[in-house]
Coordinates of C-alpha atoms in Angstrom, one line a residue:
M1 CA 12.0 -44.4 63.7
L2 CA 12.2 -40.8 63.3
E3 CA 14.1 -41.3 60.3
L4 CA 11.3 -43.8 58.7
I5 CA 8.5 -40.9 60.0
L6 CA 10.6 -38.4 57.9
I7 CA 10.5 -40.5 54.7
D8 CA 7.4 -40.8 54.8
D9 CA 6.7 -37.0 54.8
L10 CA 8.6 -36.2 52.1
L11 CA 6.6 -38.9 50.5
F12 CA 4.0 -36.9 50.5
A13 CA 5.6 -33.7 50.5
L14 CA 6.5 -34.9 46.8
V15 CA 2.6 -35.1 46.0
G16 CA 2.0 -32.0 47.3
I17 CA 0.6 -32.8 51.3
E18 CA 1.5 -31.8 54.5
G19 CA 3.0 -34.7 57.3
R20 CA 3.6 -35.1 60.9
Y21 CA 6.6 -32.7 60.7
I22 CA 6.5 -30.9 57.4
S23 CA 3.9 -28.0 56.7
I24 CA 3.6 -26.0 53.5
K25 CA 3.7 -22.2 53.6
R26 CA 1.9 -20.5 51.4
V27 CA 2.6 -16.2 50.6
H28 CA -0.3 -14.1 50.5
G29 CA -1.1 -12.2 47.8
K30 CA 1.8 -14.9 45.9
A31 CA -0.1 -17.9 44.5
D32 CA 3.2 -19.0 43.1
V33 CA 5.5 -18.6 45.9
V34 CA 5.5 -21.9 48.1
S35 CA 7.5 -23.2 50.4
F36 CA 7.7 -26.3 52.6
Q37 CA 9.6 -26.5 56.2
V38 CA 10.2 -29.1 58.5
D39 CA 9.9 -29.4 61.6
A40 CA 12.7 -27.7 64.1
S41 CA 12.6 -30.1 66.4
M42 CA 14.2 -33.1 63.5
D43 CA 17.7 -34.1 63.9
L44 CA 19.6 -31.3 61.8
A45 CA 20.8 -34.4 59.6
L46 CA 17.4 -35.4 58.4
Q47 CA 16.4 -31.5 57.5
E48 CA 19.0 -31.0 55.8
F49 CA 18.4 -34.8 53.6
A50 CA 15.0 -33.0 53.7
K51 CA 16.0 -29.5 52.4
R52 CA 17.7 -30.8 49.4
I53 CA 14.3 -32.9 48.1
F54 CA 12.2 -29.4 49.0
P55 CA 12.1 -27.6 46.0
L56 CA 11.3 -30.8 43.7
C57 CA 8.2 -30.9 46.3
E58 CA 7.7 -26.8 45.7
S59 CA 8.1 -27.6 41.7
Y60 CA 5.6 -30.5 41.7
L61 CA 2.8 -28.3 43.8
L62 CA 4.0 -25.1 41.4
I63 CA 3.6 -27.2 38.3
D64 CA 0.1 -29.0 39.5
E65 CA -1.6 -26.1 40.1
F66 CA -0.5 -24.7 36.7
V67 CA -2.3 -27.6 35.1
E68 CA -5.5 -26.4 37.0
S69 CA -5.6 -23.8 36.0
R70 CA -4.4 -23.3 32.7
S71 CA -6.6 -25.7 31.9
Q72 CA -9.7 -24.2 31.0
F73 CA -10.0 -22.8 27.3
K74 CA -10.1 -19.3 28.4
H75 CA -6.6 -19.4 28.7
G76 CA -6.3 -20.2 24.8
L77 CA -5.5 -23.6 23.3
V78 CA -1.8 -23.1 23.4
N79 CA -1.7 -23.7 27.1
H80 CA -4.5 -25.5 26.8
A81 CA -2.4 -27.7 25.3
F82 CA 1.2 -27.3 27.5
A83 CA -1.3 -28.2 30.5
A84 CA -2.0 -31.2 28.9
A85 CA 1.5 -32.0 28.1
L86 CA 2.7 -31.2 32.1
R87 CA -0.1 -33.1 33.2
A88 CA 1.0 -36.2 31.1
F89 CA 4.7 -34.9 32.5
L90 CA 3.5 -35.3 35.9
L91 CA 1.7 -38.7 35.9
D92 CA 5.5 -40.8 35.6
Y93 CA 6.7 -38.2 38.0
Q94 CA 3.8 -39.2 40.6
A95 CA 4.5 -42.8 39.1
M96 CA 7.7 -42.9 40.3
V97 CA 6.9 -41.4 44.1
A98 CA 4.3 -44.4 43.6
Q99 CA 7.7 -46.8 43.0
L100 CA 9.4 -45.0 46.2
E101 CA 6.7 -45.0 48.2
H102 CA 6.6 -49.2 46.7
Q103 CA 10.2 -49.2 48.0
F104 CA 9.8 -47.5 51.5
R105 CA 7.2 -49.9 52.5
L106 CA 8.6 -53.0 51.9
R107 CA 11.8 -50.8 53.6
R108 CA 14.3 -51.1 50.8
L109 CA 14.3 -46.8 51.1
S110 CA 16.5 -45.0 53.3
I111 CA 16.5 -42.0 53.1
Q112 CA 20.1 -40.8 51.1
G113 CA 18.1 -43.6 48.5
L114 CA 15.1 -41.3 48.4
W115 CA 17.3 -38.1 47.7
F116 CA 19.4 -40.5 45.0
Y117 CA 16.6 -41.3 43.0
C118 CA 14.9 -37.6 43.5
Q119 CA 17.8 -36.3 41.8
P120 CA 17.3 -37.1 38.3
M121 CA 13.5 -35.2 38.6
T122 CA 14.9 -31.9 39.9
G123 CA 16.7 -30.2 37.6
S124 CA 13.4 -31.4 34.6
M125 CA 10.7 -29.8 37.2
Q126 CA 13.0 -26.8 38.7
A127 CA 13.2 -25.7 34.2
L128 CA 9.8 -25.9 33.9
S129 CA 8.8 -24.4 37.4
T130 CA 10.5 -21.6 35.8
V131 CA 9.1 -21.4 32.9
I132 CA 5.6 -21.3 34.6
R133 CA 6.5 -18.6 37.2
K134 CA 7.0 -16.2 33.4
V135 CA 3.9 -17.5 32.0
S136 CA 2.1 -16.5 35.1
A137 CA 3.7 -13.4 36.2
N138 CA 3.3 -12.0 32.5
N139 CA -0.2 -14.4 31.8
Y140 CA 1.7 -15.4 28.9
A141 CA -0.4 -17.1 25.9
G142 CA 0.0 -18.5 22.2
S143 CA 3.3 -16.7 20.9
A144 CA 4.5 -15.8 23.8
V145 CA 4.4 -18.7 25.4
L146 CA 5.9 -20.7 22.9
N147 CA 8.9 -17.9 22.6
L148 CA 9.4 -18.4 26.0
L149 CA 9.5 -22.5 26.1
Q150 CA 11.6 -22.4 22.7
S151 CA 14.3 -19.9 24.5
Q152 CA 14.3 -21.7 27.7
A153 CA 15.6 -25.0 25.8
K154 CA 18.1 -23.0 24.2
A155 CA 19.5 -21.8 27.2
M156 CA 19.3 -25.7 28.7
A157 CA 22.1 -26.6 25.9
G158 CA 24.5 -28.1 28.6
D159 CA 22.0 -30.3 30.1
S160 CA 20.3 -32.6 27.1
A161 CA 17.9 -34.3 28.8
V162 CA 16.4 -31.1 29.7
R163 CA 16.5 -29.3 26.5
S164 CA 14.7 -32.7 25.2
L165 CA 12.5 -32.5 27.9
L166 CA 11.4 -28.3 26.6
E167 CA 11.7 -29.9 23.1
K168 CA 9.0 -32.2 23.9
M169 CA 6.7 -28.9 25.8
T170 CA 7.2 -26.8 22.8
H171 CA 6.2 -29.7 20.4
S172 CA 2.7 -30.2 22.4
A173 CA 2.0 -26.7 23.0
S174 CA 2.3 -25.5 19.3
N175 CA 0.7 -28.2 17.6
A176 CA -2.8 -26.4 18.7
Y177 CA -0.9 -23.1 17.3
L178 CA -0.3 -25.1 14.1
S179 CA -3.6 -26.0 13.2
I180 CA -4.4 -22.7 13.6
L181 CA -1.8 -22.0 11.5
E182 CA -2.8 -24.7 8.8
R183 CA -5.7 -23.5 8.2
W184 CA -4.7 -19.5 7.3
I185 CA -2.5 -20.8 5.1
Y186 CA -4.7 -23.7 3.2
E187 CA -8.1 -22.2 3.9
G188 CA -7.4 -18.1 4.7
V189 CA -9.5 -18.8 7.4
I190 CA -8.7 -17.2 10.7
D191 CA -10.0 -19.8 13.2
D192 CA -8.3 -18.2 16.5
P193 CA -11.0 -17.7 19.5
Y194 CA -8.6 -16.7 22.0
D195 CA -7.2 -14.1 20.2
E196 CA -3.4 -16.5 20.1
F197 CA -2.4 -16.4 16.1
F198 CA -0.1 -13.6 15.2
I199 CA -2.1 -12.4 12.2
A200 CA -4.6 -10.0 13.5
E201 CA -8.4 -9.4 11.1
N202 CA -9.5 -5.7 11.3
K203 CA -13.2 -6.3 10.4
S204 CA -14.2 -3.0 10.2
L205 CA -11.8 -2.5 7.2
Q206 CA -14.5 -3.9 4.2
K207 CA -13.4 -4.2 0.9
E208 CA -15.7 -1.7 -1.0
S209 CA -13.2 1.0 0.4
L210 CA -10.5 0.0 -2.4
T211 CA -13.0 2.3 -4.8
Q212 CA -13.9 5.2 -2.4
D213 CA -10.9 5.5 0.0
Y214 CA -8.6 7.9 -1.2
D215 CA -6.6 6.6 2.1
A216 CA -8.2 2.9 2.3
K217 CA -5.7 0.6 4.0
Y218 CA -7.9 -2.4 3.2
W219 CA -4.9 -4.5 1.4
R220 CA -2.2 -3.1 3.8
Q221 CA -4.5 -3.7 7.5
R222 CA -7.4 -6.0 6.9
Y223 CA -4.7 -8.3 8.1
S224 CA -1.8 -7.9 10.2
L225 CA 1.1 -9.6 11.9
K226 CA 1.0 -8.9 15.5
K227 CA 4.3 -8.5 17.7
D228 CA 4.5 -10.9 19.3
I229 CA 5.6 -14.1 16.3
P230 CA 6.6 -17.3 17.2
S231 CA 10.4 -16.9 16.3
F232 CA 10.0 -20.3 14.8
L233 CA 7.8 -18.9 12.2
A234 CA 9.7 -15.2 12.1
N235 CA 11.8 -15.6 9.2
I236 CA 8.6 -16.5 7.0
A237 CA 5.5 -14.9 8.8
G238 CA 5.3 -11.7 5.7
T239 CA 4.8 -15.1 3.7
I240 CA 2.4 -17.0 5.8
L241 CA 0.3 -13.0 6.1
T242 CA 0.3 -13.0 2.4
T243 CA -0.7 -17.0 1.6
G244 CA -3.6 -15.9 3.5
K245 CA -4.3 -13.0 2.1
Y246 CA -4.4 -14.7 -1.4
L247 CA -6.8 -17.1 -0.6
N248 CA -9.1 -14.8 1.0
V249 CA -9.5 -12.6 -2.2
M250 CA -10.7 -16.1 -3.6
R251 CA -12.6 -16.7 -1.5
E252 CA -14.8 -12.9 -1.5
C253 CA -14.3 -13.6 -5.2
G254 CA -16.8 -17.0 -4.2
Y255 CA -14.6 -19.3 -5.2
N256 CA -13.7 -21.9 -2.2
V257 CA -10.2 -22.6 -3.0
Q258 CA -8.3 -24.5 -0.9
V259 CA -4.4 -25.9 -1.7
P260 CA -4.0 -29.6 -1.9
V261 CA -3.0 -31.1 1.7
S262 CA -1.5 -34.0 1.7
E263 CA -0.1 -37.0 4.7
N264 CA 3.1 -34.7 4.3
S265 CA 1.9 -31.0 4.4
K266 CA 0.1 -31.8 7.8
L267 CA 2.0 -28.9 10.1
M268 CA 1.7 -31.1 13.6
T269 CA 5.3 -30.5 14.4
F270 CA 8.4 -28.2 13.7
G271 CA 12.0 -29.1 14.2
S272 CA 15.6 -29.0 12.6
N273 CA 13.8 -30.5 9.3
H274 CA 12.1 -27.6 8.3
Q275 CA 9.3 -29.5 6.6
Y276 CA 6.9 -27.1 7.4
L277 CA 9.1 -24.4 5.8
E278 CA 8.2 -26.4 2.5
C279 CA 4.7 -26.3 3.5
V280 CA 4.1 -22.8 3.7
K281 CA 6.3 -22.1 0.9
A282 CA 4.3 -25.1 -1.5
A283 CA 1.0 -23.4 -0.3
Y284 CA 2.3 -19.9 -0.9
E285 CA 2.9 -21.0 -4.5
F286 CA 0.1 -22.6 -5.3
A287 CA -1.8 -19.4 -3.9
S288 CA 0.2 -16.5 -5.5
G289 CA 0.0 -18.7 -9.0
E290 CA -4.0 -19.2 -8.4
L291 CA -4.9 -15.7 -7.5
L292 CA -2.7 -14.1 -10.5
S293 CA -4.4 -16.7 -12.8
L294 CA -7.9 -15.8 -11.7
I295 CA -7.0 -11.6 -11.6
K296 CA -5.2 -11.7 -15.0
E297 CA -7.4 -14.5 -16.9
K298 CA -10.6 -13.9 -15.7
Y299 CA -11.0 -10.0 -15.1
D300 CA -8.7 -10.0 -17.8
L301 CA -6.3 -7.1 -16.1
I302 CA -4.4 -6.2 -18.2
G303 CA -7.1 -5.6 -20.8
K304 CA -8.2 -3.6 -18.0
L305 CA -5.6 -1.0 -17.1
R306 CA -4.8 -0.7 -21.2
S307 CA -8.8 0.6 -21.8
I308 CA -7.9 3.0 -19.1
K309 CA -4.8 4.3 -20.8
H310 CA -7.0 4.6 -24.1
Y311 CA -9.2 7.2 -21.9
L312 CA -7.2 8.5 -19.5
L313 CA -4.3 8.4 -20.6
L314 CA -5.5 9.9 -24.2
D315 CA -3.9 6.9 -26.3
Q316 CA -7.2 7.0 -28.9
G317 CA -8.4 10.0 -28.2
D318 CA -10.5 10.4 -31.1
F319 CA -13.4 10.1 -28.6
L320 CA -11.9 13.2 -27.0
V321 CA -11.8 15.5 -30.3
H322 CA -15.5 14.9 -30.3
F323 CA -16.5 15.4 -27.0
M324 CA -14.7 18.8 -26.6
D325 CA -16.7 19.8 -29.6
I326 CA -20.3 19.2 -28.3
A327 CA -19.4 19.8 -24.3
R328 CA -17.6 23.3 -24.9
E329 CA -20.6 25.3 -23.9
E330 CA -20.8 22.8 -20.4
L331 CA -17.4 22.8 -20.4
L332 CA -16.5 26.8 -20.2
K333 CA -19.0 27.4 -17.4
K334 CA -17.5 27.9 -14.0
H335 CA -17.0 24.6 -11.8
D336 CA -20.5 24.9 -9.5
E337 CA -22.3 25.6 -12.4
I338 CA -21.9 23.2 -14.6
S339 CA -23.9 20.2 -14.9
V340 CA -22.5 16.5 -14.1
E341 CA -25.4 14.6 -15.5
K342 CA -25.5 16.5 -19.7
L343 CA -21.4 15.7 -19.7
Q344 CA -22.4 12.4 -19.0
S345 CA -24.6 12.1 -21.3
L346 CA -22.6 14.1 -24.1
L347 CA -19.6 11.5 -23.0
D348 CA -21.7 8.8 -23.6
L349 CA -22.6 9.8 -27.1
A350 CA -19.3 10.8 -28.1
L351 CA -18.0 7.2 -27.0
R352 CA -20.8 6.0 -29.0
T353 CA -20.3 7.7 -32.0
T354 CA -16.3 7.5 -32.7
A355 CA -14.6 4.0 -32.1
A356 CA -14.1 3.8 -28.6
A357 CA -17.9 1.4 -29.2
A358 CA -16.0 -1.2 -30.2
D359 CA -14.0 -1.3 -26.7
P360 CA -16.8 -3.5 -24.6
C361 CA -15.1 -1.5 -21.7
H362 CA -16.3 2.2 -21.9
E363 CA -19.5 1.4 -20.0
D364 CA -17.1 1.6 -16.9
L365 CA -16.1 4.9 -17.8
T366 CA -18.0 7.6 -16.6
C367 CA -17.3 11.8 -15.7
C368 CA -17.1 14.3 -13.1
V369 CA -15.6 18.1 -12.3
E370 CA -13.8 18.6 -9.1
R371 CA -13.8 21.5 -6.9
S372 CA -10.2 22.7 -7.1
S373 CA -7.2 22.4 -10.0
V374 CA -4.8 20.2 -10.7
L375 CA -2.0 21.9 -8.9
K376 CA -4.4 22.9 -5.8
G377 CA -5.4 18.9 -6.0
L378 CA -1.6 17.4 -5.5
S379 CA -1.3 20.0 -3.0
R380 CA -3.5 17.8 -1.1
L381 CA -2.0 13.9 -1.8
K382 CA -0.4 14.0 1.6
D383 CA 1.3 10.9 0.6
L384 CA 3.0 11.7 -3.1
D385 CA 6.6 13.1 -3.1
I386 CA 6.3 16.6 -4.2
K387 CA 9.4 18.1 -4.5
N388 CA 10.4 21.6 -2.2
V389 CA 6.5 22.3 -0.9
S390 CA 6.3 23.0 2.3
H391 CA 2.7 24.6 2.1
G392 CA -0.2 23.3 -0.5
N393 CA -0.4 27.7 -0.8
D394 CA 2.6 27.6 -2.8
L395 CA 1.0 26.6 -5.8
E396 CA -1.6 29.2 -6.3
E397 CA -5.3 28.4 -7.7
P398 CA -6.3 30.0 -10.6
I399 CA -7.8 33.2 -10.2
S400 CA -11.7 31.8 -11.8
I401 CA -11.9 28.1 -12.7
T402 CA -13.6 26.2 -15.8
G403 CA -14.9 22.8 -16.1
L404 CA -11.5 22.3 -19.0
E405 CA -9.5 22.5 -15.7
T406 CA -11.8 20.8 -13.0
F407 CA -13.6 18.6 -15.9
S408 CA -12.2 14.2 -15.6
L409 CA -13.1 11.0 -16.4
S410 CA -13.5 8.5 -14.2
Y411 CA -13.0 4.6 -14.2
K412 CA -15.7 2.1 -12.5
I413 CA -13.2 -0.6 -10.8
Q414 CA -15.3 -3.6 -9.2
W415 CA -13.1 -6.1 -6.9
P416 CA -11.1 -8.0 -7.3
L417 CA -9.3 -5.5 -9.6
S418 CA -9.6 -2.9 -6.9
I419 CA -6.8 -4.5 -5.2
V420 CA -4.7 -3.1 -8.1
I421 CA -6.5 -0.4 -9.4
S422 CA -7.6 1.5 -6.1
R423 CA -9.0 5.0 -5.7
K424 CA -5.6 5.7 -4.6
A425 CA -4.1 4.5 -8.2
L426 CA -7.4 5.7 -10.0
T427 CA -6.7 9.7 -8.3
K428 CA -3.1 8.7 -10.0
Y429 CA -4.8 8.5 -13.5
Q430 CA -7.0 11.5 -13.2
L431 CA -4.3 14.3 -12.2
I432 CA -2.6 12.7 -15.8
F433 CA -5.1 13.2 -17.5
R434 CA -6.2 16.8 -16.1
F435 CA -2.8 18.1 -17.3
L436 CA -3.6 16.7 -20.6
F437 CA -7.1 17.4 -21.1
H438 CA -5.8 21.3 -20.9
C439 CA -2.8 20.6 -22.7
K440 CA -5.3 19.2 -25.4
H441 CA -7.4 22.4 -24.7
V442 CA -5.1 24.8 -25.1
E443 CA -3.7 23.0 -28.5
R444 CA -7.1 23.4 -30.0
Q445 CA -7.9 26.9 -29.1
L446 CA -4.0 27.8 -30.4
C447 CA -4.9 25.5 -34.0
G448 CA -8.4 27.8 -34.4
A449 CA -6.2 31.2 -34.0
W450 CA -3.6 29.6 -36.0
Q451 CA -6.8 28.7 -38.7
M452 CA -8.2 32.4 -38.2
H453 CA -4.5 33.4 -39.4
Q454 CA -4.6 31.0 -42.4
G455 CA -7.7 32.4 -43.5
V456 CA -6.1 35.8 -43.7
R457 CA -3.0 34.6 -45.9
A458 CA -4.6 36.5 -48.9
L459 CA -3.4 39.0 -47.9
N460 CA -0.3 41.3 -48.7
S461 CA 0.5 41.2 -44.8
H462 CA 3.9 40.9 -44.9
G463 CA 5.8 43.0 -42.2
T464 CA 2.2 44.1 -40.6
A465 CA 1.2 42.7 -37.1
I466 CA -0.5 40.1 -38.5
S467 CA 2.6 38.1 -39.7
R468 CA 4.7 38.9 -36.8
S469 CA 0.8 37.5 -34.6
S470 CA 1.8 34.8 -37.3
L471 CA 5.1 33.7 -36.1
L472 CA 4.1 33.5 -32.1
C473 CA 1.1 31.8 -32.8
R474 CA 3.2 29.2 -34.6
S475 CA 5.9 29.3 -31.4
M476 CA 3.2 28.5 -29.3
L477 CA 1.8 25.5 -31.3
R478 CA 5.3 24.3 -31.4
F479 CA 5.3 24.9 -27.9
I480 CA 1.8 23.0 -27.0
N481 CA 2.8 19.8 -29.3
S482 CA 6.6 19.5 -27.8
L483 CA 5.5 19.6 -24.7
L484 CA 2.1 16.7 -25.7
H485 CA 4.7 14.8 -27.5
Y486 CA 7.1 14.8 -24.5
L487 CA 4.8 13.2 -22.3
T488 CA 2.5 11.1 -24.6
F489 CA 5.9 10.0 -26.6
E490 CA 8.9 10.2 -24.1
V491 CA 6.8 9.5 -21.1
L492 CA 3.5 7.5 -20.8
E493 CA 4.2 5.2 -23.9
P494 CA 8.2 4.2 -23.1
N495 CA 6.5 3.3 -19.7
W496 CA 3.3 1.7 -20.2
H497 CA 5.5 -0.9 -22.5
V498 CA 8.2 -1.6 -19.0
L499 CA 5.4 -2.3 -16.9
H500 CA 2.8 -4.6 -19.5
G501 CA 6.4 -6.7 -19.3
R502 CA 6.7 -6.2 -15.8
L503 CA 2.8 -7.3 -15.2
Q504 CA 3.4 -10.3 -18.0
T505 CA 6.5 -12.1 -15.4
A506 CA 4.8 -11.5 -11.8
K507 CA 4.7 -13.9 -9.4
S508 CA 2.1 -12.9 -7.2
I509 CA -0.2 -9.7 -7.6
D510 CA 1.6 -7.9 -5.0
E511 CA 4.0 -7.8 -7.3
V512 CA 1.7 -6.5 -9.6
I513 CA 0.2 -3.5 -7.5
Q514 CA 4.2 -3.0 -6.6
H515 CA 4.8 -2.5 -10.7
H516 CA 1.3 -0.5 -10.8
D517 CA 2.4 1.9 -8.4
F518 CA 5.7 2.2 -9.8
F519 CA 4.8 3.1 -12.9
L520 CA 2.2 5.7 -11.3
D521 CA 4.3 7.8 -9.6
K522 CA 6.9 7.6 -12.4
C523 CA 4.2 9.2 -14.5
L524 CA 3.5 12.0 -12.5
K525 CA 7.3 12.6 -12.0
E526 CA 7.9 12.5 -15.7
C527 CA 4.7 14.5 -16.6
L528 CA 6.5 17.7 -14.3
L529 CA 3.3 17.1 -11.8
L530 CA 5.5 16.7 -8.7
L531 CA 7.7 19.2 -9.5
P532 CA 5.9 22.3 -8.7
E533 CA 8.7 25.1 -9.8
L534 CA 8.6 23.6 -13.7
I535 CA 4.4 22.7 -13.5
K536 CA 3.9 26.2 -12.8
K537 CA 6.2 27.5 -15.7
V538 CA 4.6 25.6 -17.9
E539 CA 0.7 26.8 -16.3
K540 CA 2.1 30.5 -16.5
L541 CA 3.1 29.4 -20.9
K542 CA -0.2 27.5 -21.3
S543 CA -2.5 30.6 -19.5
L544 CA -0.5 33.0 -22.2
C545 CA -1.3 30.9 -25.1
L546 CA -5.0 30.9 -23.9
Q547 CA -5.2 34.3 -23.7
Y548 CA -3.2 35.1 -26.9
A549 CA -5.9 32.7 -28.6
A550 CA -8.6 34.4 -27.3
A551 CA -7.1 37.4 -28.1
T552 CA -6.5 36.8 -31.7
Q553 CA -9.5 37.6 -33.3
W554 CA -10.2 40.9 -31.8
L555 CA -6.5 41.7 -33.2
I556 CA -7.0 40.2 -36.7
S557 CA -9.8 42.0 -37.1
L558 CA -8.4 45.3 -36.2
S559 CA -5.2 44.7 -38.4
I560 CA -7.8 44.3 -41.6
D561 CA -9.2 47.1 -41.2
I562 CA -6.2 49.6 -40.9
P563 CA -4.6 50.5 -43.9
K564 CA -1.0 50.2 -45.3
L565 CA 0.5 53.6 -44.3
D566 CA 2.6 53.0 -48.0
E567 CA -0.4 52.9 -49.8
Q568 CA -0.9 56.7 -49.2
S569 CA 1.8 57.5 -52.1
D570 CA -0.3 54.3 -54.0
G571 CA -1.6 56.4 -57.7
S572 CA -4.8 54.1 -57.2
V573 CA -8.5 55.0 -57.1
G574 CA -7.9 53.4 -53.3
S575 CA -4.8 56.1 -52.4
G576 CA -7.1 58.9 -53.5
K577 CA -9.3 58.4 -51.0
L578 CA -7.2 57.6 -48.7
K579 CA -5.4 61.3 -49.7
S580 CA -8.4 62.8 -49.0
K581 CA -9.0 62.1 -45.8
N582 CA -7.9 64.5 -42.8
P583 CA -5.2 64.3 -40.5
S584 CA -7.4 62.8 -37.8
Q585 CA -8.0 59.7 -39.6
V586 CA -4.1 59.3 -40.4
Q587 CA -3.9 59.3 -37.1
K588 CA -6.5 57.3 -35.5
V589 CA -5.4 54.5 -38.2
M590 CA -1.8 55.1 -37.0
T591 CA -2.7 54.9 -33.3
R592 CA -4.9 51.8 -33.8
N593 CA -2.3 50.0 -35.7
S594 CA 0.3 50.5 -32.7
A595 CA -2.6 49.4 -30.3
V596 CA -2.5 46.3 -32.1
T597 CA 1.3 45.7 -32.7
D598 CA 1.8 46.2 -29.2
S599 CA -0.3 44.1 -27.6
I600 CA 1.5 41.4 -29.8
L601 CA 4.5 42.8 -29.0
K602 CA 3.4 42.7 -25.2
F603 CA 2.2 38.9 -25.6
E604 CA 5.4 37.7 -27.2
R605 CA 8.0 39.2 -24.8
E606 CA 6.2 37.9 -22.0
F607 CA 5.9 33.9 -23.4
N608 CA 9.5 34.3 -24.7
A609 CA 10.5 34.9 -21.5
E610 CA 8.7 32.4 -19.6
L611 CA 9.8 30.1 -22.2
Q612 CA 13.7 31.1 -22.0
S613 CA 13.1 31.1 -18.2
L614 CA 12.7 27.7 -18.2
R615 CA 16.7 27.0 -19.5
P616 CA 17.9 27.5 -15.9
I617 CA 15.9 25.1 -14.4
L618 CA 16.0 22.6 -16.4
S619 CA 19.5 22.8 -16.9
S620 CA 19.9 22.4 -12.8
S621 CA 17.3 19.8 -12.3
S622 CA 18.4 17.7 -15.5
Q623 CA 21.3 16.1 -13.4
A624 CA 19.3 14.8 -10.7
E625 CA 16.4 13.6 -13.6
P626 CA 17.5 12.6 -16.6
Y627 CA 14.1 13.0 -18.3
L628 CA 13.9 16.4 -17.9
T629 CA 17.4 16.4 -21.2
H630 CA 14.5 15.2 -23.4
L631 CA 11.3 17.7 -22.4
A632 CA 14.3 20.4 -22.7
Q633 CA 15.3 19.1 -25.9
W634 CA 11.8 19.4 -26.9
I635 CA 10.1 22.4 -25.5
L636 CA 13.2 24.7 -25.9
G637 CA 13.7 23.7 -29.3
A638 CA 10.4 25.9 -29.5
G639 CA 11.6 28.7 -28.9
N640 CA 15.1 28.6 -30.5
D641 CA 13.1 28.1 -33.8
Q642 CA 11.8 31.7 -33.7

């Protein structure tokens, strides 16, 4: 009689209901801790049988309560799908209990028979309750739930039935997750109301920041990977992220591009056949190809880069010569006294009246005046790999800087080209332009000095200060011309040729960005802008050239007025006039001649000393930086020809 009563109680306990001899005990404050207890007055043998079945009862109660709590959408779509799968599983379990109850009513069920029929379900129920306890304790959602289910399934390799059940639960729970993934890789849309997806969107980052902020993080951080990534997607998470990003760019451009979807490309499940991997790969290839085609063909990326090369890398410099002529007066002012509006109007005039007018992109060119020299500007760009600099103060600021040191060109870049030509990339172009522009200025000043020397060639100046000055001027011109030749033909042109080839074969926009950034960094480095020790030497040499060019008119005018001392012995009329001069006049002439010669010799000594001091620096650095060998051949050759 007691056995029948206990069996009846156990059938109720299997669906979480107390009986006459079986009670449920809960621990206060711990919802997932529950235990069944049998009355101590019951026969010991029957108590032991009951205790064998209690774990199954406890698992059912735990699973049932989890299903009720996690069926709410606030716990996320994955938990909701997992709870739905558990509810379906419990229906099968309850059907088994109903069959056992039917056998009991027919008096065909003993307590040993009850244990026999319950045994197969015990392992599965306990495995599920283990998962549920961990999910509840850690408040898991989304990827974390899927990873837990998958890891538990792998841990049950020895029990095929339990493993199969857990894999089925994983597939059911992942359906909701895969639907979010499907919209992302096929439409570029994050439809994630409960923040479960492994890709996060930072809506505060706007695409406009790419053209305004040097440290713009839009492309890298507008969409980013979270820490919790489903293990079955871990190896392709980067590809998934990139696919949606590409589709997003096209949507931002007004193109409603959607990856072609067939029945075979539906991401409704994952498994050993890896069909979902093929779907992701196909979506990535489509999105990448469409965006690359859009940017290269419709927005003419290579044409825009070529136009920037014409102006900011001085590939076509006829407009610049004209501009420097008409803007000379304004550029000689201090940087805080310059009218940018006036410079812009002069730049527009230079562009309209030269070959640049044929370039449809010339209207995108603007000018600006920076607040510091190139060297100081470089020290503020912390992401550049500037060698051997610990503080920005190591790079000296000129005492008085004018527009010639601070003038720069800029370029209007529209979305989506700003992904490639960002504010950071444009800043690097501007640094190279400012260095080239100042070199061109030095060259123009020396050419002016050289023309003055040529103007007095008719005088018999052999052996005088003028001839010595002429040699120095030629040496300085060779230096600056050699430097400009190195920068343009040894650095910029070869690197541009490499970039152009790589852009033609690039497979994705990320490859384009990578190649473009590499091109700019390599040009900055080979133009010496990332080597402070060398660039400071070059700036010193340029400064000496400018000082000499400024003093040339004074030196030549003094030299022309100085009669040659050997004419004192000449029998001409002029010599008679000179002989009539008193000794004090002769002394004055000799003093002036000495002053001019001393000035020229001083410039010569300083210039040669600075030029020769480059030799050990270039020699020691050329082993690590082979391109410096070309620089040494060009620049030091100017010093050896003297």
